[in-house]
CSV table of C-alpha atoms and ligand atoms in Angstrom, one decimal:
chain,number,residue,atom,x,y,z
N,1,MET,CA,-15.2,17.6,-12.9
N,2,TYR,CA,-13.9,16.6,-16.2
N,3,LEU,CA,-15.9,13.7,-17.3
N,4,CYS,CA,-14.0,11.7,-20.1
N,5,PRO,CA,-16.3,9.5,-22.1
N,6,LYS,CA,-15.5,6.9,-19.7
N,7,LYS,CA,-15.6,3.2,-20.1
N,8,GLU,CA,-16.2,1.6,-16.6
N,9,SER,CA,-13.5,-0.5,-15.1
N,10,MET,CA,-14.1,-4.1,-15.9
N,11,LEU,CA,-13.3,-5.1,-12.4
N,12,SER,CA,-14.9,-3.9,-9.2
N,13,THR,CA,-13.3,-4.1,-5.7
N,14,SER,CA,-15.3,-7.3,-4.7
N,15,HIS,CA,-13.0,-9.1,-7.5
N,16,PHE,CA,-10.4,-8.8,-4.9
N,17,VAL,CA,-12.2,-10.2,-1.8
N,18,PRO,CA,-11.3,-14.0,-1.4
N,19,LYS,CA,-13.9,-16.7,-1.0
N,20,ASP,CA,-12.4,-19.8,0.9
N,21,TYR,CA,-8.8,-20.6,1.3
N,22,LEU,CA,-7.8,-24.1,0.5
N,23,ASN,CA,-4.8,-24.4,2.7
N,24,THR,CA,-3.7,-23.4,6.2
N,25,ILE,CA,-0.1,-22.2,6.7
N,26,GLU,CA,1.4,-22.1,10.2
N,27,LYS,CA,4.7,-20.0,9.7
N,28,GLY,CA,7.1,-19.0,7.2
N,29,SER,CA,8.6,-15.9,5.5
N,30,PHE,CA,9.1,-14.4,2.3
N,31,GLU,CA,11.6,-11.6,0.8
N,32,TRP,CA,10.8,-9.4,-2.3
N,33,SER,CA,12.4,-6.3,-3.6
N,34,ALA,CA,10.1,-3.6,-5.2
N,35,PRO,CA,11.4,-0.6,-7.1
N,36,SER,CA,10.4,3.2,-7.1
N,37,ASN,CA,9.0,4.6,-10.2
N,38,ILE,CA,9.0,7.9,-11.8
N,39,ALA,CA,5.7,9.3,-13.5
N,40,LEU,CA,5.8,10.5,-17.0
N,41,VAL,CA,2.3,11.8,-17.1
N,42,LYS,CA,1.7,12.8,-13.3
N,43,TYR,CA,-0.9,11.8,-10.9
N,44,TRP,CA,-1.9,14.5,-9.0
N,45,GLY,CA,-5.4,14.8,-7.3
N,46,LYS,CA,-7.5,11.8,-5.8
N,47,ARG,CA,-10.8,10.9,-4.7
N,48,GLU,CA,-11.9,8.7,-1.8
N,49,HIS,CA,-10.4,5.1,-1.5
N,50,GLN,CA,-7.2,6.2,-3.4
N,51,ILE,CA,-9.0,6.6,-6.8
N,52,PRO,CA,-6.9,9.0,-8.9
N,53,ALA,CA,-8.4,12.0,-10.6
N,54,ASN,CA,-6.6,11.4,-13.7
N,55,PRO,CA,-4.7,8.5,-15.3
N,56,SER,CA,-0.9,8.5,-15.1
N,57,VAL,CA,2.0,6.6,-16.8
N,58,SER,CA,5.5,5.8,-15.3
N,59,PHE,CA,8.8,4.3,-15.9
N,60,THR,CA,9.6,1.5,-13.4
N,61,LEU,CA,13.2,2.0,-11.9
N,62,LYS,CA,15.8,-0.6,-11.2
N,63,ASN,CA,18.3,0.5,-8.7
N,64,CYS,CA,16.2,2.4,-6.3
N,65,LYS,CA,14.2,-0.1,-4.4
N,66,THR,CA,12.8,-1.5,-1.1
N,67,ILE,CA,13.8,-4.9,0.0
N,68,THR,CA,11.3,-6.4,2.6
N,69,LYS,CA,11.2,-9.6,4.2
N,70,LEU,CA,7.9,-10.7,5.7
N,71,SER,CA,8.0,-13.3,8.5
N,72,PHE,CA,4.7,-14.7,9.8
N,73,GLN,CA,3.4,-17.2,12.5
N,74,LYS,CA,-0.2,-18.2,13.1
N,75,ILE,CA,-1.8,-16.9,16.2
N,76,GLU,CA,-5.3,-17.2,17.7
N,77,LYS,CA,-7.2,-14.4,15.7
N,78,GLY,CA,-7.2,-11.3,18.0
N,79,THR,CA,-9.1,-8.0,17.7
N,80,ASP,CA,-6.2,-6.0,16.3
N,81,PHE,CA,-3.4,-6.6,14.0
N,82,SER,CA,-0.2,-8.1,15.4
N,83,PHE,CA,3.4,-7.0,14.0
N,84,ASP,CA,6.7,-5.9,14.5
N,85,LEU,CA,8.6,-3.4,12.4
N,86,LEU,CA,12.2,-3.5,11.6
N,87,PHE,CA,14.3,-0.9,9.4
N,88,GLU,CA,17.5,-2.2,8.4
N,89,GLY,CA,17.3,-4.6,11.3
N,90,GLN,CA,16.5,-2.2,13.9
N,91,PRO,CA,13.1,-1.6,15.5
N,92,LYS,CA,11.3,1.2,13.8
N,93,GLU,CA,8.0,2.1,15.8
N,94,SER,CA,7.6,5.5,13.7
N,95,PHE,CA,6.3,3.1,10.8
N,96,ARG,CA,3.5,1.7,12.8
N,97,PRO,CA,0.5,4.1,12.2
N,98,LYS,CA,1.3,4.0,8.5
N,99,ILE,CA,1.2,0.0,8.5
N,100,GLN,CA,-1.6,0.1,10.7
N,101,LYS,CA,-3.7,2.2,8.4
N,102,PHE,CA,-2.7,0.0,5.4
N,103,PHE,CA,-3.5,-3.1,7.2
N,104,GLU,CA,-7.2,-1.5,8.3
N,105,ARG,CA,-7.6,-0.5,4.6
N,106,ILE,CA,-6.8,-4.0,2.9
N,107,GLU,CA,-8.1,-6.2,5.7
N,108,ARG,CA,-11.3,-6.7,3.6
N,109,TYR,CA,-9.2,-8.0,0.8
N,110,LEU,CA,-7.0,-10.3,3.1
N,111,PRO,CA,-9.1,-11.6,5.9
N,112,PHE,CA,-6.2,-13.7,7.3
N,113,LEU,CA,-4.3,-10.6,8.5
N,114,LYS,CA,-5.5,-10.8,12.2
N,115,GLU,CA,-4.7,-14.5,12.2
N,116,TYR,CA,-0.9,-14.0,11.9
N,117,HIS,CA,1.9,-12.2,13.7
N,118,PHE,CA,4.1,-10.5,11.4
N,119,ILE,CA,7.6,-9.3,11.4
N,120,ILE,CA,8.2,-6.8,8.7
N,121,ASP,CA,12.0,-6.1,8.1
N,122,THR,CA,12.7,-3.4,5.5
N,123,GLN,CA,15.6,-1.7,3.6
N,124,ASN,CA,16.1,0.8,1.0
N,125,THR,CA,18.9,0.7,-1.4
N,126,PHE,CA,18.7,4.6,-1.8
N,127,PRO,CA,20.2,6.7,0.8
N,128,HIS,CA,18.0,7.4,3.9
N,129,SER,CA,16.7,11.1,3.6
N,130,SER,CA,17.7,11.5,-0.1
N,131,GLY,CA,14.4,13.2,-0.6
N,132,ILE,CA,13.5,10.2,-2.8
N,133,ALA,CA,10.0,8.9,-1.4
N,134,SER,CA,10.2,5.2,-0.2
N,135,SER,CA,6.4,4.9,0.0
N,136,ALA,CA,5.9,3.5,-3.6
N,137,SER,CA,8.6,1.0,-3.3
N,138,GLY,CA,7.9,0.2,0.3
N,139,MET,CA,4.2,-0.4,-0.2
N,140,ALA,CA,4.8,-2.2,-3.4
N,141,ALA,CA,7.3,-4.6,-1.5
N,142,LEU,CA,4.8,-5.4,1.3
N,143,ALA,CA,1.9,-6.0,-0.8
N,144,VAL,CA,3.8,-8.7,-3.0
N,145,ASN,CA,4.9,-10.4,0.2
N,146,LEU,CA,1.5,-10.4,1.4
N,147,MET,CA,0.2,-11.7,-1.8
N,148,SER,CA,2.8,-14.5,-1.4
N,149,LEU,CA,1.2,-15.7,1.7
N,150,GLU,CA,-2.3,-15.4,0.1
N,151,LYS,CA,-0.9,-17.5,-2.9
N,152,GLN,CA,0.1,-20.2,-0.3
N,153,LEU,CA,-3.3,-20.2,1.2
N,154,ASN,CA,-4.7,-20.4,-2.3
N,155,PRO,CA,-2.3,-22.0,-4.5
N,156,GLU,CA,-4.8,-21.9,-7.7
N,157,MET,CA,-4.3,-18.3,-8.0
N,158,THR,CA,-3.0,-17.1,-11.4
N,159,GLU,CA,-0.3,-14.9,-11.9
N,160,GLU,CA,-2.3,-12.3,-13.5
N,161,TYR,CA,-4.6,-12.2,-10.4
N,162,PHE,CA,-1.5,-12.1,-8.1
N,163,ASN,CA,0.0,-9.2,-10.0
N,164,GLN,CA,-3.3,-7.4,-10.1
N,165,LYS,CA,-4.2,-7.7,-6.6
N,166,ALA,CA,-0.7,-6.8,-5.3
N,167,SER,CA,-1.0,-3.6,-7.5
N,168,PHE,CA,-4.6,-3.1,-6.0
N,169,LEU,CA,-3.3,-3.4,-2.5
N,170,ALA,CA,-0.2,-1.3,-3.0
N,171,ARG,CA,-2.4,1.5,-4.3
N,172,LEU,CA,-4.5,1.3,-0.9
N,173,GLY,CA,-0.9,2.1,0.8
N,174,SER,CA,0.3,4.7,-1.4
N,175,GLY,CA,-1.3,5.4,-4.9
N,176,SER,CA,1.6,5.6,-7.0
N,177,ALA,CA,3.0,2.2,-5.4
N,178,CYS,CA,0.5,0.3,-7.6
N,179,ARG,CA,2.8,1.2,-10.6
N,180,SER,CA,5.7,-0.5,-9.0
N,181,ILE,CA,4.7,-4.2,-9.3
N,182,LYS,CA,5.0,-5.4,-12.9
N,183,GLY,CA,6.3,-4.0,-16.3
N,184,GLU,CA,8.7,-1.4,-17.5
N,185,VAL,CA,6.1,1.1,-18.2
N,186,VAL,CA,2.8,1.1,-16.3
N,187,ILE,CA,-0.4,2.9,-16.8
N,188,TRP,CA,-2.8,3.6,-13.7
N,189,GLY,CA,-6.3,5.1,-14.1
N,190,ASN,CA,-9.2,4.7,-16.2
N,191,HIS,CA,-8.4,5.9,-19.7
N,192,GLN,CA,-10.7,5.7,-22.6
N,193,GLU,CA,-7.9,4.6,-25.2
N,194,THR,CA,-6.1,2.0,-22.8
N,195,GLU,CA,-7.9,-1.3,-22.9
N,196,ASN,CA,-7.9,-3.0,-19.4
N,197,SER,CA,-6.8,0.4,-17.7
N,198,SER,CA,-8.4,0.7,-14.2
N,199,ASP,CA,-8.5,3.2,-11.2
N,200,LEU,CA,-8.0,0.2,-9.1
N,201,PHE,CA,-4.6,-1.1,-10.2
N,202,GLY,CA,-1.7,-0.4,-12.7
N,203,VAL,CA,-1.5,-2.1,-16.1
N,204,GLU,CA,1.6,-2.9,-18.0
N,205,PHE,CA,2.2,-1.0,-21.4
N,206,ALA,CA,3.7,-3.6,-23.6
N,207,ASN,CA,4.3,-1.8,-27.0
N,208,LEU,CA,7.7,0.0,-25.9
N,209,HIS,CA,9.7,1.1,-28.9
N,210,SER,CA,13.4,0.1,-28.8
N,211,ASN,CA,14.6,3.7,-28.2
N,212,PHE,CA,13.1,3.7,-24.7
N,213,LYS,CA,14.5,0.1,-23.7
N,214,ASN,CA,16.8,0.5,-20.8
N,215,TYR,CA,16.0,4.2,-20.6
N,216,GLN,CA,18.2,6.0,-18.1
N,217,ASP,CA,17.2,8.1,-15.0
N,218,THR,CA,19.9,9.9,-13.2
N,219,ILE,CA,18.5,11.5,-10.0
N,220,LEU,CA,20.1,14.6,-9.0
N,221,LEU,CA,19.8,15.1,-5.3
N,222,VAL,CA,19.1,18.8,-4.9
N,223,ASP,CA,17.5,18.7,-1.6
N,224,LYS,CA,17.7,15.7,0.7
N,225,GLY,CA,15.5,17.2,3.4
N,226,GLU,CA,12.0,16.0,4.6
N,227,LYS,CA,9.2,17.1,2.2
N,228,GLN,CA,7.5,20.5,3.2
N,229,VAL,CA,4.3,19.2,1.9
N,230,SER,CA,3.0,15.7,2.2
N,231,SER,CA,1.8,14.4,-1.0
N,232,THR,CA,-1.5,13.5,0.6
N,233,LEU,CA,-2.1,17.3,1.3
N,234,GLY,CA,-1.1,18.2,-2.2
N,235,HIS,CA,-3.6,15.7,-3.7
N,236,ASP,CA,-6.2,17.2,-1.6
N,237,LEU,CA,-5.4,20.6,-2.8
N,238,MET,CA,-6.7,19.6,-6.2
N,239,ASN,CA,-10.2,19.5,-4.7
N,240,GLY,CA,-11.6,23.0,-5.4
N,241,HIS,CA,-8.5,23.8,-7.5
N,242,PRO,CA,-9.2,26.5,-9.9
N,243,PHE,CA,-7.4,24.6,-12.8
N,244,ALA,CA,-8.3,21.0,-11.9
N,245,GLU,CA,-10.8,20.4,-14.6
N,246,LYS,CA,-8.6,21.4,-17.3
N,247,ARG,CA,-5.5,19.8,-15.7
N,248,PHE,CA,-7.3,16.4,-15.6
N,249,GLU,CA,-8.6,16.7,-19.0
N,250,GLN,CA,-4.9,17.5,-20.1
N,251,ALA,CA,-3.7,14.3,-18.4
N,252,HIS,CA,-6.0,12.1,-20.4
N,253,LYS,CA,-4.7,13.8,-23.7
N,254,ASN,CA,-1.3,13.7,-22.7
N,255,LEU,CA,-1.6,9.9,-21.8
N,256,SER,CA,-3.1,9.3,-25.3
N,257,LYS,CA,-0.1,11.2,-27.0
N,258,ILE,CA,2.6,9.6,-24.9
N,259,LYS,CA,1.3,6.2,-25.6
N,260,SER,CA,1.7,6.5,-29.3
N,261,ILE,CA,5.2,8.1,-28.8
N,262,LEU,CA,6.3,5.4,-26.6
N,263,ASN,CA,5.2,3.0,-29.3
N,264,ASN,CA,6.9,5.0,-32.2
N,265,GLY,CA,10.1,6.2,-30.6
N,266,ALA,CA,9.7,10.1,-31.2
N,267,PHE,CA,12.2,11.6,-28.7
N,268,ASP,CA,11.3,15.2,-29.4
N,269,GLU,CA,7.6,14.6,-28.6
N,270,PHE,CA,8.4,12.7,-25.7
N,271,ILE,CA,10.5,15.5,-24.2
N,272,GLU,CA,7.8,18.0,-24.8
N,273,ILE,CA,5.2,16.0,-22.9
N,274,VAL,CA,7.5,14.8,-20.1
N,275,GLU,CA,8.8,18.2,-19.2
N,276,SER,CA,5.5,20.0,-19.6
N,277,GLU,CA,4.1,17.5,-17.2
N,278,ALA,CA,6.7,18.1,-14.6
N,279,LEU,CA,6.2,22.0,-14.8
N,280,THR,CA,2.4,21.4,-14.8
N,281,LEU,CA,2.7,19.4,-11.7
N,282,HIS,CA,4.6,22.0,-10.0
N,283,ALA,CA,2.2,24.7,-11.3
N,284,MET,CA,-0.6,23.1,-9.7
N,285,MET,CA,1.3,23.3,-6.4
N,286,MET,CA,2.1,26.9,-6.8
N,287,THR,CA,-1.6,27.8,-7.7
N,288,SER,CA,-3.5,25.8,-5.1
N,289,MET,CA,-4.7,27.5,-1.8
N,290,PRO,CA,-2.6,27.4,0.2
N,291,TYR,CA,0.0,27.5,-2.4
N,292,PHE,CA,3.7,26.1,-2.1
N,293,ILE,CA,6.9,25.8,-4.0
N,294,LEU,CA,9.0,22.8,-3.8
N,295,MET,CA,11.6,23.5,-6.3
N,296,LYS,CA,14.7,25.2,-5.1
N,297,PRO,CA,17.1,27.7,-6.9
N,298,ASN,CA,19.3,24.7,-8.0
N,299,THR,CA,16.4,22.9,-9.5
N,300,LEU,CA,15.8,25.9,-12.0
N,301,GLU,CA,19.5,26.2,-12.6
N,302,ILE,CA,19.6,22.4,-13.5
N,303,ILE,CA,16.7,22.7,-15.8
N,304,ASN,CA,18.2,25.6,-17.7
N,305,LYS,CA,21.5,23.8,-18.1
N,306,ILE,CA,19.8,21.0,-19.5
N,307,TRP,CA,18.1,23.1,-22.0
N,308,SER,CA,21.2,24.7,-23.1
N,309,PHE,CA,23.1,21.3,-23.3
N,310,ARG,CA,20.1,20.0,-25.4
N,311,ALA,CA,20.0,23.0,-27.7
N,312,ALA,CA,23.9,22.9,-28.3
N,313,THR,CA,24.3,19.0,-28.9
N,314,GLN,CA,20.9,17.8,-30.0
N,315,THR,CA,21.2,15.0,-27.3
N,316,PRO,CA,17.8,13.8,-26.5
N,317,VAL,CA,18.1,14.4,-22.6
N,318,CYS,CA,15.2,15.7,-20.7
N,319,PHE,CA,14.1,16.3,-17.0
N,320,THR,CA,11.3,15.5,-14.9
N,321,LEU,CA,10.2,16.2,-11.2
N,322,ASP,CA,8.4,14.4,-8.5
N,323,ALA,CA,6.8,16.3,-5.6
N,324,GLY,CA,10.1,17.7,-4.5
N,325,ALA,CA,13.4,19.7,-5.5
N,326,ASN,CA,15.2,16.6,-7.0
N,327,VAL,CA,15.6,16.5,-10.7
N,328,HIS,CA,15.4,13.2,-12.6
N,329,VAL,CA,17.4,13.4,-15.8
N,330,LEU,CA,16.0,10.9,-18.6
N,331,TYR,CA,17.9,9.9,-21.6
N,332,PRO,CA,18.3,6.9,-23.9
N,333,GLU,CA,21.0,4.1,-23.1
N,334,ASN,CA,23.0,5.0,-26.3
N,335,VAL,CA,23.9,8.6,-25.0
N,336,ARG,CA,24.8,7.3,-21.6
N,337,GLU,CA,28.5,8.4,-21.5
N,338,VAL,CA,28.0,11.8,-23.1
N,339,VAL,CA,25.3,12.8,-20.5
N,340,LEU,CA,27.0,11.4,-17.5
N,341,GLN,CA,29.8,13.6,-18.5
N,342,PHE,CA,27.8,16.6,-19.0
N,343,ILE,CA,26.2,15.8,-15.4
N,344,LYS,CA,29.6,15.4,-13.9
N,345,ASN,CA,30.9,18.6,-15.5
N,346,GLU,CA,27.8,21.0,-15.3
N,347,LEU,CA,25.2,19.6,-12.9
N,348,VAL,CA,26.8,18.0,-9.9
N,349,ALA,CA,27.8,21.3,-8.7
N,350,TYR,CA,24.0,22.0,-8.1
N,351,CYS,CA,23.5,18.8,-6.0
N,352,GLN,CA,23.5,18.6,-2.3
N,353,ASN,CA,27.1,17.3,-1.3
N,354,GLY,CA,27.5,16.5,-5.1
N,355,GLN,CA,25.4,13.4,-4.8
N,356,TYR,CA,23.2,11.8,-7.5
N,357,ILE,CA,21.9,8.4,-8.3
N,358,CYS,CA,22.3,6.3,-11.6
N,359,ASP,CA,19.2,4.4,-12.4
N,360,GLU,CA,17.6,2.9,-15.3
N,361,MET,CA,14.4,1.3,-16.3
N,362,GLY,CA,13.6,-2.1,-14.5
N,363,VAL,CA,10.9,-4.7,-14.5
N,364,GLY,CA,9.1,-4.4,-11.1
N,365,ALA,CA,8.9,-6.6,-8.2
N,366,ILE,CA,11.4,-9.6,-7.7
N,367,GLN,CA,11.0,-12.3,-5.4
N,368,LEU,CA,14.2,-12.9,-3.4
N,369,ASN,CA,13.7,-15.7,-1.2
N,370,GLU,CA,11.0,-18.0,0.4
N,371,PHE,CA,11.6,-19.9,3.5
Z,1,LIG,O1,1.7,8.1,-4.4
Z,1,LIG,P1,1.7,9.3,-3.8
Z,1,LIG,O2,0.4,9.5,-2.9
Z,1,LIG,O3,2.9,9.7,-3.0
Z,1,LIG,O4,1.6,10.5,-5.1
Z,1,LIG,C1,2.6,10.7,-5.9
Z,1,LIG,C2,2.5,11.8,-6.8
Z,1,LIG,C3,3.6,12.2,-7.6
Z,1,LIG,O5,4.8,11.4,-7.4
Z,1,LIG,C4,4.0,13.7,-7.5
Z,1,LIG,C5,3.3,12.0,-9.2
Z,1,LIG,C6,3.1,10.5,-9.6
Z,1,LIG,O6,2.3,10.3,-10.4
Z,1,LIG,O7,3.9,9.7,-9.2
């Protein structure tokens, strides 16, 4: 295991265990949206309790998001959690095991959970089965809603605590969800050179150069099918992976480099790290045991087209990949027209049913309503 000369996280999990609540609340509801995010330095590999094996950094998205309404009504405290699940207004029992597990993990930090009946009503802005994971935005949206209830029980809570704990809870639902709470760029995981960085929650990266403001992400939907390999299994395969130590070490170094790039605006260096990280993520999958390939032939066609276009036009456009075949095309706002034209002319042909999603950098979770 790579041991970075690590400073220990300032906060421990006990920071998020509440003491007494000042208020009692009978019923109400909240509604929040939370976005997806796209990692630049990838998180791949985890330890117990959703602790990342290496630090990561992501751009927060704006349009790909989950909108969740949480209604709650006080009940006699039972032995189990009491909740109904709706997806786009219809009952969705298939979500139950995941939410049950999430509640079990977070109960210690939200001891009121068994004292309410919840109705969790969720919808995504991106198409169903687009190959875009909804776990990050979904878990982040649920976490901020639960924190709104905790804030009513304890109105003295600071905004900083609210956001940190929302990120902490979201992480326990899906690791990368902790990067979807607050900030345009979010770092998660202990990192020697990042003050206040933590394995327990994401922290906002504040020194963003204007070159990266409103950065664009056009998501090319190459394969909209279900993931062949869950990210949980993928993370597990980093245990005992022959290249794991070097990979974790590289992630620490790439995070140090990309932080100064995000600060000084150097596109060439940005592109080099982002594309290398995407290919390294997939290289880890291809060299694990069992091994697997999530890229499709059209993923590679698109990558090659992007490389040719960049060489021919000097446009600072690059790609990154998630744990799937879809390609995220990243570029600054001032080349939007030319890149969208290139996408329409040369890349759409490789997308399933010609589909792609235009997104850009966003700010994180947003409260929509309180009733
Ligand atoms: O949050 P999870 O457990 O679904 O893992 C996400 C891992 C990647 O999307 C492949 C990389 C990342 O850092 O988001």
